Each structure stands twice: as C-alpha cells, then as structure tokens.
Coordinates of C-alpha atoms and ligand atoms in Angstrom, one line a residue:
M1 CA 14.4 27.6 26.9
S2 CA 10.7 27.7 26.7
G3 CA 9.4 27.4 30.2
V4 CA 6.6 25.0 29.3
T5 CA 6.7 22.1 27.0
R6 CA 3.7 21.2 24.9
T7 CA 2.8 17.6 24.1
E8 CA 1.0 16.6 20.9
T9 CA -0.1 13.1 20.4
V10 CA 0.5 11.5 17.0
P11 CA -0.7 7.9 16.7
A12 CA 1.7 6.4 14.2
F13 CA -1.2 5.2 12.0
E14 CA -2.2 8.8 11.5
T15 CA 1.0 9.8 9.8
N16 CA -0.2 8.8 6.4
S17 CA -3.5 10.6 6.6
E18 CA -4.3 14.0 5.2
K19 CA -5.3 15.1 8.7
L20 CA -1.7 15.4 9.7
N21 CA -0.8 18.0 7.1
G22 CA -2.4 20.8 9.0
G23 CA -1.8 19.1 12.3
S24 CA 1.0 18.2 14.8
I25 CA 3.6 17.3 12.2
A26 CA 3.2 20.6 10.3
R27 CA 3.3 22.6 13.6
S28 CA 6.4 20.7 14.7
A29 CA 8.1 21.3 11.4
G30 CA 7.2 25.0 11.7
L31 CA 8.8 25.1 15.2
L32 CA 12.0 23.4 13.9
L33 CA 12.2 25.9 11.0
E34 CA 12.0 28.7 13.7
G35 CA 15.0 27.3 15.5
K36 CA 13.0 25.6 18.3
L37 CA 13.5 22.2 19.9
V38 CA 11.0 19.3 19.2
A39 CA 11.3 15.8 20.7
F40 CA 10.0 13.0 18.4
P41 CA 9.9 9.2 18.4
T42 CA 12.2 7.1 16.2
E43 CA 12.3 3.4 16.0
T44 CA 15.1 3.3 18.5
V45 CA 14.5 6.0 21.2
Y46 CA 13.0 9.5 21.3
G47 CA 15.3 12.1 19.7
L48 CA 15.6 15.8 20.6
G49 CA 15.5 17.6 17.3
A50 CA 16.7 20.9 16.0
N51 CA 17.4 22.3 12.5
A52 CA 20.8 20.8 11.8
L53 CA 21.8 23.7 9.5
N54 CA 21.0 26.4 12.2
P55 CA 23.9 26.6 14.6
D56 CA 21.9 28.6 17.2
A57 CA 19.1 25.9 17.2
V58 CA 21.7 23.2 17.5
A59 CA 23.4 25.0 20.4
R60 CA 20.1 24.9 22.3
I61 CA 20.2 21.1 22.2
F62 CA 23.4 21.2 24.2
V63 CA 22.0 23.6 26.7
A64 CA 18.7 21.6 27.2
K65 CA 20.6 18.3 27.6
E66 CA 23.6 19.8 29.5
R67 CA 25.6 17.9 27.0
P68 CA 29.3 18.7 26.6
T69 CA 29.8 20.6 23.3
Y70 CA 32.6 18.2 22.1
N71 CA 30.1 15.3 21.8
P72 CA 28.7 15.4 18.3
L73 CA 25.1 14.8 17.2
I74 CA 23.5 12.4 14.8
V75 CA 21.9 14.2 11.8
H76 CA 18.6 12.6 10.7
V77 CA 17.7 12.9 7.0
A78 CA 14.7 11.8 4.9
D79 CA 16.6 9.6 2.5
T80 CA 20.0 8.6 1.0
L81 CA 19.9 11.6 -1.4
A82 CA 19.6 14.0 1.5
A83 CA 22.5 12.2 3.3
K84 CA 24.8 12.5 0.2
A85 CA 24.1 16.2 0.1
L86 CA 25.8 16.6 3.5
V87 CA 29.0 14.7 2.9
L88 CA 32.2 15.1 0.8
D89 CA 32.6 11.5 0.0
W90 CA 30.2 8.6 -0.4
P91 CA 32.2 5.4 -0.3
E92 CA 31.0 2.1 -1.7
A93 CA 30.4 0.8 1.8
A94 CA 27.9 3.6 2.3
D95 CA 26.0 2.5 -0.7
L96 CA 25.9 -1.1 0.4
L97 CA 24.9 -0.3 4.0
S98 CA 22.4 2.4 3.3
E99 CA 20.8 0.1 0.7
V100 CA 20.2 -2.6 3.2
F101 CA 19.7 -0.8 6.5
W102 CA 18.1 2.6 5.7
P103 CA 15.6 3.6 6.7
G104 CA 16.6 2.0 10.0
A105 CA 18.8 1.9 13.1
L106 CA 22.2 2.3 11.5
T107 CA 24.2 5.6 11.8
L108 CA 27.0 6.2 9.3
V109 CA 29.9 8.5 10.1
L110 CA 31.3 10.2 7.0
L111 CA 33.4 13.3 6.0
K112 CA 31.1 16.4 6.3
R113 CA 30.6 19.2 3.8
G114 CA 31.2 22.8 4.9
Q115 CA 27.5 23.6 5.3
V116 CA 27.2 21.2 8.3
P117 CA 27.9 23.5 11.3
D118 CA 30.7 22.8 13.7
T119 CA 28.2 22.8 16.5
V120 CA 26.7 19.6 15.1
T121 CA 30.0 17.8 14.8
G122 CA 31.9 18.9 17.9
G123 CA 34.2 20.9 15.6
G124 CA 35.3 17.7 13.9
P125 CA 35.5 16.9 10.1
T126 CA 32.9 14.1 10.2
V127 CA 29.2 13.9 10.5
A128 CA 27.0 11.1 11.7
L129 CA 23.9 10.4 9.5
R130 CA 20.8 8.3 9.8
V131 CA 17.5 7.8 7.9
P132 CA 15.0 6.8 10.6
S133 CA 12.2 4.4 9.8
H134 CA 9.6 5.5 12.3
P135 CA 6.6 7.0 10.5
V136 CA 6.4 10.1 12.7
A137 CA 10.1 10.8 12.3
H138 CA 9.8 10.3 8.6
A139 CA 6.8 12.5 8.3
L140 CA 8.5 15.3 10.3
L141 CA 11.6 15.1 8.1
R142 CA 9.5 15.3 5.0
S143 CA 7.4 18.1 6.3
A144 CA 10.3 20.3 7.6
G145 CA 12.4 19.6 4.5
I146 CA 15.6 20.0 6.5
P147 CA 18.2 17.7 8.1
I148 CA 17.3 17.3 11.8
A149 CA 20.1 17.0 14.4
A150 CA 18.8 14.8 17.2
P151 CA 20.6 13.2 20.1
S152 CA 18.5 11.0 22.4
A153 CA 16.0 13.3 24.3
N154 CA 17.4 12.9 27.8
R155 CA 19.8 14.8 30.1
S156 CA 23.4 14.0 29.1
G157 CA 24.7 10.7 30.6
R158 CA 21.2 9.4 31.6
L159 CA 18.9 6.8 30.2
S160 CA 17.5 7.4 26.7
P161 CA 13.7 7.9 26.6
T162 CA 11.4 5.3 25.0
T163 CA 8.2 7.2 25.7
S164 CA 7.1 10.8 25.6
D165 CA 6.7 10.6 29.4
H166 CA 10.4 9.8 29.8
V167 CA 11.2 12.8 27.7
L168 CA 9.1 15.1 29.8
R169 CA 10.6 13.8 33.1
S170 CA 14.1 14.7 31.8
L171 CA 13.5 17.8 29.8
Y172 CA 10.2 19.4 30.7
G173 CA 10.4 23.2 30.4
R174 CA 13.7 23.0 28.5
I175 CA 12.2 22.1 25.1
D176 CA 9.3 23.4 23.0
L177 CA 7.3 20.4 22.1
V178 CA 7.1 16.6 22.4
L179 CA 5.5 14.6 19.6
D180 CA 4.0 11.6 21.4
G181 CA 4.0 8.6 19.1
G182 CA 3.7 5.9 21.8
P183 CA 6.5 3.7 23.1
T184 CA 9.4 3.1 20.6
S185 CA 9.8 -0.4 19.4
G186 CA 13.6 -0.9 19.3
G187 CA 14.2 0.3 22.9
I188 CA 18.0 1.1 22.6
E189 CA 20.0 3.3 20.2
S190 CA 21.2 2.9 16.7
T191 CA 24.5 1.2 15.8
V192 CA 27.2 3.8 14.8
V193 CA 29.7 2.8 12.1
S194 CA 32.5 5.1 10.8
L195 CA 33.3 4.8 7.1
V196 CA 36.1 7.3 7.4
G197 CA 39.6 5.9 6.9
G198 CA 40.4 2.3 6.3
M199 CA 38.0 -0.5 7.3
P200 CA 34.5 0.3 8.5
R201 CA 34.7 0.7 12.3
L202 CA 32.0 0.0 14.9
L203 CA 31.9 3.1 17.2
R204 CA 28.8 2.1 19.1
P205 CA 27.0 -1.2 19.2
G206 CA 23.3 -0.9 18.8
L207 CA 20.1 -2.4 17.5
I208 CA 21.7 -3.7 14.3
G209 CA 24.2 -6.4 15.1
S210 CA 27.8 -6.4 13.9
A211 CA 27.3 -9.8 12.2
E212 CA 24.4 -8.3 10.1
I213 CA 26.7 -5.5 9.1
E214 CA 29.6 -7.7 8.3
A215 CA 27.3 -9.8 6.1
V216 CA 26.8 -6.8 3.9
V217 CA 30.2 -5.0 3.9
G218 CA 32.8 -7.6 5.1
P219 CA 34.9 -7.4 8.2
I220 CA 34.6 -4.3 10.4
E221 CA 36.8 -3.1 13.2
R222 CA 35.3 -3.5 16.6
M223 CA 35.0 -0.5 18.9
L224 CA 37.5 -0.2 21.7
P225 CA 36.3 -2.2 24.7
L226 CA 35.0 -0.4 27.8
H227 CA 37.7 1.0 30.1
S228 CA 40.4 0.2 27.5
N229 CA 41.7 3.6 26.6
L230 CA 39.2 6.3 27.4
D231 CA 41.1 9.1 25.8
S232 CA 41.3 7.5 22.4
A233 CA 37.8 6.1 22.6
A234 CA 36.4 9.5 23.4
L235 CA 38.4 11.0 20.5
L236 CA 36.8 8.6 18.1
S237 CA 33.3 8.9 19.4
P238 CA 32.8 11.1 22.5
G239 CA 29.6 9.4 23.3
M240 CA 31.6 6.4 24.3
L241 CA 32.6 7.9 27.6
D242 CA 32.4 5.3 30.3
R243 CA 29.4 6.3 32.4
H244 CA 26.4 6.7 30.2
Y245 CA 22.8 5.5 29.7
A246 CA 22.4 5.4 33.5
P247 CA 19.4 5.5 35.7
R248 CA 19.5 7.9 38.7
T249 CA 19.5 4.9 41.0
P250 CA 22.8 3.1 41.5
L251 CA 22.9 0.0 39.3
E252 CA 24.8 -3.2 39.8
L253 CA 25.4 -5.9 37.2
T254 CA 25.9 -9.3 38.8
A255 CA 26.4 -12.9 38.0
D256 CA 24.5 -13.8 41.2
G257 CA 21.3 -11.8 41.3
P258 CA 19.4 -13.8 43.9
Q259 CA 22.3 -13.5 46.5
R260 CA 22.9 -9.8 45.9
V261 CA 19.2 -9.1 46.2
E262 CA 19.1 -10.9 49.5
E263 CA 22.1 -9.1 50.8
L264 CA 20.9 -5.7 49.9
G265 CA 17.4 -6.5 51.2
S266 CA 18.8 -7.6 54.5
Q267 CA 20.6 -4.2 54.8
G268 CA 17.1 -2.7 54.7
L269 CA 17.4 -1.4 51.1
R270 CA 14.6 -1.3 48.6
V271 CA 15.8 -3.2 45.5
G272 CA 14.6 -3.3 41.9
W273 CA 15.8 -6.5 40.2
L274 CA 16.0 -7.1 36.5
R275 CA 15.8 -10.9 36.6
R276 CA 16.8 -13.3 33.8
S277 CA 16.0 -16.8 34.9
D278 CA 13.6 -19.6 34.2
T279 CA 14.0 -21.1 37.6
L280 CA 12.5 -20.0 40.9
E281 CA 15.3 -19.1 43.2
A282 CA 14.8 -19.0 46.9
V283 CA 14.6 -15.2 47.2
S284 CA 12.0 -14.2 49.7
E285 CA 9.1 -12.2 48.2
S286 CA 9.1 -9.0 50.1
D287 CA 7.9 -5.5 49.6
R288 CA 11.5 -4.4 49.7
V289 CA 12.1 -6.2 46.3
I290 CA 10.5 -5.4 43.0
R291 CA 11.2 -8.2 40.6
V292 CA 11.0 -7.5 36.9
E293 CA 11.1 -10.5 34.6
M294 CA 13.2 -9.8 31.6
R295 CA 12.7 -11.3 28.1
R296 CA 15.1 -14.1 27.2
D297 CA 16.0 -12.9 23.7
A298 CA 18.4 -10.0 23.0
A299 CA 15.9 -8.0 20.9
G300 CA 13.1 -8.4 23.4
Y301 CA 15.4 -7.5 26.3
A302 CA 16.6 -4.4 24.4
A303 CA 13.0 -3.3 23.7
Q304 CA 12.2 -3.6 27.4
V305 CA 15.3 -2.5 29.4
Y306 CA 15.2 1.3 29.4
A307 CA 11.5 1.4 30.1
E308 CA 12.0 -0.9 33.1
L309 CA 14.9 1.2 34.4
H310 CA 12.9 4.4 34.0
A311 CA 10.1 2.7 36.0
L312 CA 12.4 1.6 38.8
D313 CA 13.8 5.1 39.0
A314 CA 10.3 6.5 39.2
R315 CA 9.4 4.1 42.1
G316 CA 12.4 5.4 44.0
V317 CA 14.2 2.1 44.9
D318 CA 17.6 2.4 46.6
R319 CA 19.4 0.0 44.3
I320 CA 18.9 -1.7 41.0
V321 CA 20.4 -5.2 40.6
V322 CA 20.6 -6.6 37.0
D323 CA 21.3 -10.2 36.2
A324 CA 24.2 -10.5 33.8
V325 CA 23.3 -11.2 30.2
P326 CA 25.0 -13.7 27.9
E327 CA 28.6 -12.9 26.7
T328 CA 27.6 -13.6 23.0
E329 CA 27.8 -11.0 20.2
E330 CA 24.1 -11.0 19.9
W331 CA 24.0 -9.3 23.3
L332 CA 26.8 -6.9 22.7
A333 CA 24.7 -3.7 22.6
V334 CA 22.6 -4.6 25.6
R335 CA 25.8 -5.6 27.5
D336 CA 27.5 -2.3 26.5
R337 CA 24.6 -0.2 27.9
L338 CA 24.3 -2.2 31.1
Q339 CA 28.1 -1.9 31.7
R340 CA 28.0 1.8 31.2
A341 CA 25.0 2.2 33.4
S342 CA 26.8 0.4 36.2
V343 CA 29.9 2.6 36.3
P344 CA 29.7 4.5 39.6
E345 CA 29.1 8.3 39.4
Ligands
LIG1 O1 19.2 5.7 18.0 C1 19.8 6.7 18.0 O2 21.0 6.8 17.5 C2 19.2 8.0 18.7 C3 18.0 8.4 17.8 C4 17.4 9.7 18.4 O3 18.4 8.5 16.5 N1 20.2 9.0 18.8 C5 21.2 8.9 19.7 O4 22.0 10.1 19.7 O5 21.5 8.0 20.4 P1 23.1 10.4 20.8 O6 23.5 11.8 20.6 O7 22.5 10.1 22.2 O8 24.3 9.4 20.5 C6 25.0 9.7 19.3 C7 26.3 8.9 19.3 C8 27.2 9.4 20.4 O9 27.9 8.3 20.9 C9 28.2 10.3 19.6 O10 29.4 10.5 20.2 C10 28.3 9.6 18.3 O11 27.0 9.1 18.1 N2 28.6 10.5 17.2 C11 27.8 11.5 16.6 N3 28.5 12.1 15.7 C12 29.7 11.5 15.5 C13 30.8 11.7 14.7 N4 30.9 12.7 13.8 N5 31.9 10.9 14.9 C14 31.9 9.9 15.8 N6 30.8 9.7 16.6 C15 29.8 10.5 16.5
LIG2 MG1 22.3 9.7 24.1

C-alpha cells in the first residue's frame, strides 16, 4: 500500500489531445506497468485498476478493497481483438453482443486462456471481459497496452464510486493514484452476461437492459433472484452475495416513504429520504429530514442514486429511507442494487 494517494485531473475532453501523451494518462499507464494501483473513471462507475497479467498487482486490489479472493474481477480491454486474445472460445453470441454493445457497459464471461492469472478469476475457468467507452479509460488502456483488471473502486460490499472523491473516501492511502475525470454518466455498474454453457445467462443486471440484450442474441436465462439460493448464486458469480452496494448508513426500502419518514423522525432520528413522487405528501419539513428528489426515469435514477447515497452517508444521517421503485424490467438493475443495499449487516 502506498500511504498517500495522488489525484490527477483529466478532463475527458483532453484525452484526445497531444498534451495527454506526456501527462496523467502516460504516468498512470507507467504505474500500472510497475504493478501499482490506479483508479480511473469508466462510463459506469470508477474502477480500481491493476495489470491483469501481473498476479502480484492483482493481489493488491484484493488487499486494498478487503475483497474476498474468491470474487473474480472484470478485465478491461481496449477492443474486441484484445478480448479474444484472453479467451479459449469466442462463441457467435460474443460476436453479436460485442458488435452492438462494445465499447460500453456490457461484461461478457467466457472461458479463459492460461495466461489469465487465477488471482483475477478467483481460481475459476472463466474470465469477465469488458471494453469501456469512457475516453479516459480508453486512453489508459491504449497507453498501457495491457488488459486492466478493475473492480469498482470501493471497499468490498460498499457503494460503488461515481466521483474521484468517493474513491478517495473509501481507498485513500491504499492505492497509488486516482485519475479524476469528473462524475461518471451511467451511475451504476455494467450488466454481466455469461456465455459459457448453454443459453446466455444474466449474472448481474446493469446499465444495459435484458430486453436490449435479448433483442440482439435471443432469449437469455435470468439470474437467480435475490435470497433464492445464495450458495449456487455465489458459485455462478460471487459478486451476487446478498448484501452489497450498501451505504454505511442503514437503508430501508419502503412502499410508504412518507409514513416511515414520519415514524423515524418522531423517534428523534435524522433521516435521508430518496423520494419518488409527484405529489406533495403531508410530511413535515424539518431539519431532521433531508429530502432528495429522485428522477422519474430508470436511467436518470441510476445515474443519480449512488451519488445521493454517498452524500447522505457523508452528512451522517441515522437512517436512509428509499421509496420503492417500479417492479418493471426497466428498473431491474436499480431494484437489484437497492434491495442488496437494504439487507441488514
Ligand atoms: O461497471 C462495472 O462493471 C465496473 C467498472 C469498473 O467496470 N466494475 C465492477 O466490478 O462493477 P466489480 O468487481 O465490482 O463487479 C464485478 C462482478 C462481480 O459481481 C463478480 O462476481 C462478477 O462481476 N464476475 C467477475 N468475473 C466473473 C466470472 N469469471 N464469472 C462470473 N462472474 C464474474
Ligand atoms: Mg463492486
């Protein structure tokens, strides 16, 4: 671990300019090649990067995040060609999906080649691959010329970071550098789909909807629902452990926000409330309640939700109350994250 963590600011618009070649991107690439840890923005959330082909560097990610070593990492690559170089088999579904969704927020799980270290894959035979579209991530991959293993840049089980500040709050002193490219646009993580075995299988809902994926590749198997069979879910994708993506503050998901907020307020608790309503309920305005108006559409909500939860954590409220979101497929990824965040510690 490095003791201090440097921050370098890389406005996304600079990534195409000559200036960057001798600048932050090149320095970050150099650190990665030395086996160091660099956090960087992607279009979903910030990732904590290490050289995916260097087992010692990858091991440092697990230490910094306090992540269980059985939970495998996503490997980020510059393009489809670089992805193919890391796998034994490239099925037709991989062609179809990468063609449409890469660069972008889709992660594909495929059979790995021997050169992908076991530390990356949790000892398993598969590797998760993604070509990110964020210009900073892309420039970093090009400059370093290596695959970059990068989980979300947060302590294990906690909220993913959508700004460099969130990264620092969670990992300061544990990593070598943060590339600050401003807030990420997607707000939640990529969709993870396994192409190993029979039908493509959704392992983690994410920014790209299942319907969009099915439009390209035909029917996919849905992931196991929350709480269904933890052991087998964890076996398929260990990141699907129940409690996850959680703020430090206890979070409740409720169908009746106004009433719950009143109740908690009357117990003298300071409450943060992620509110989804067009109507003005009779909840008394008080300094015990911080109301946060959430966007009505799923993509807008996703872009906003982690940042609001980070902000409520930082303000030190006693409880976070979240109005339930629609039960439709469009909201699957957001619902998944909120449900996991609400599982008690
Ligand atoms: O948007 C994202 O995916 C972000 C950015 C940084 O790319 N990354 C991210 O990584 O969310 P992480 O490590 O927080 O989540 C990766 C998920 C976990 O649920 C993990 O279990 C699953 O992907 N995963 C990784 N490799 C796998 C594999 N070989 N088989 C099944 N699941 C895998
Ligand atoms: Mg994560």
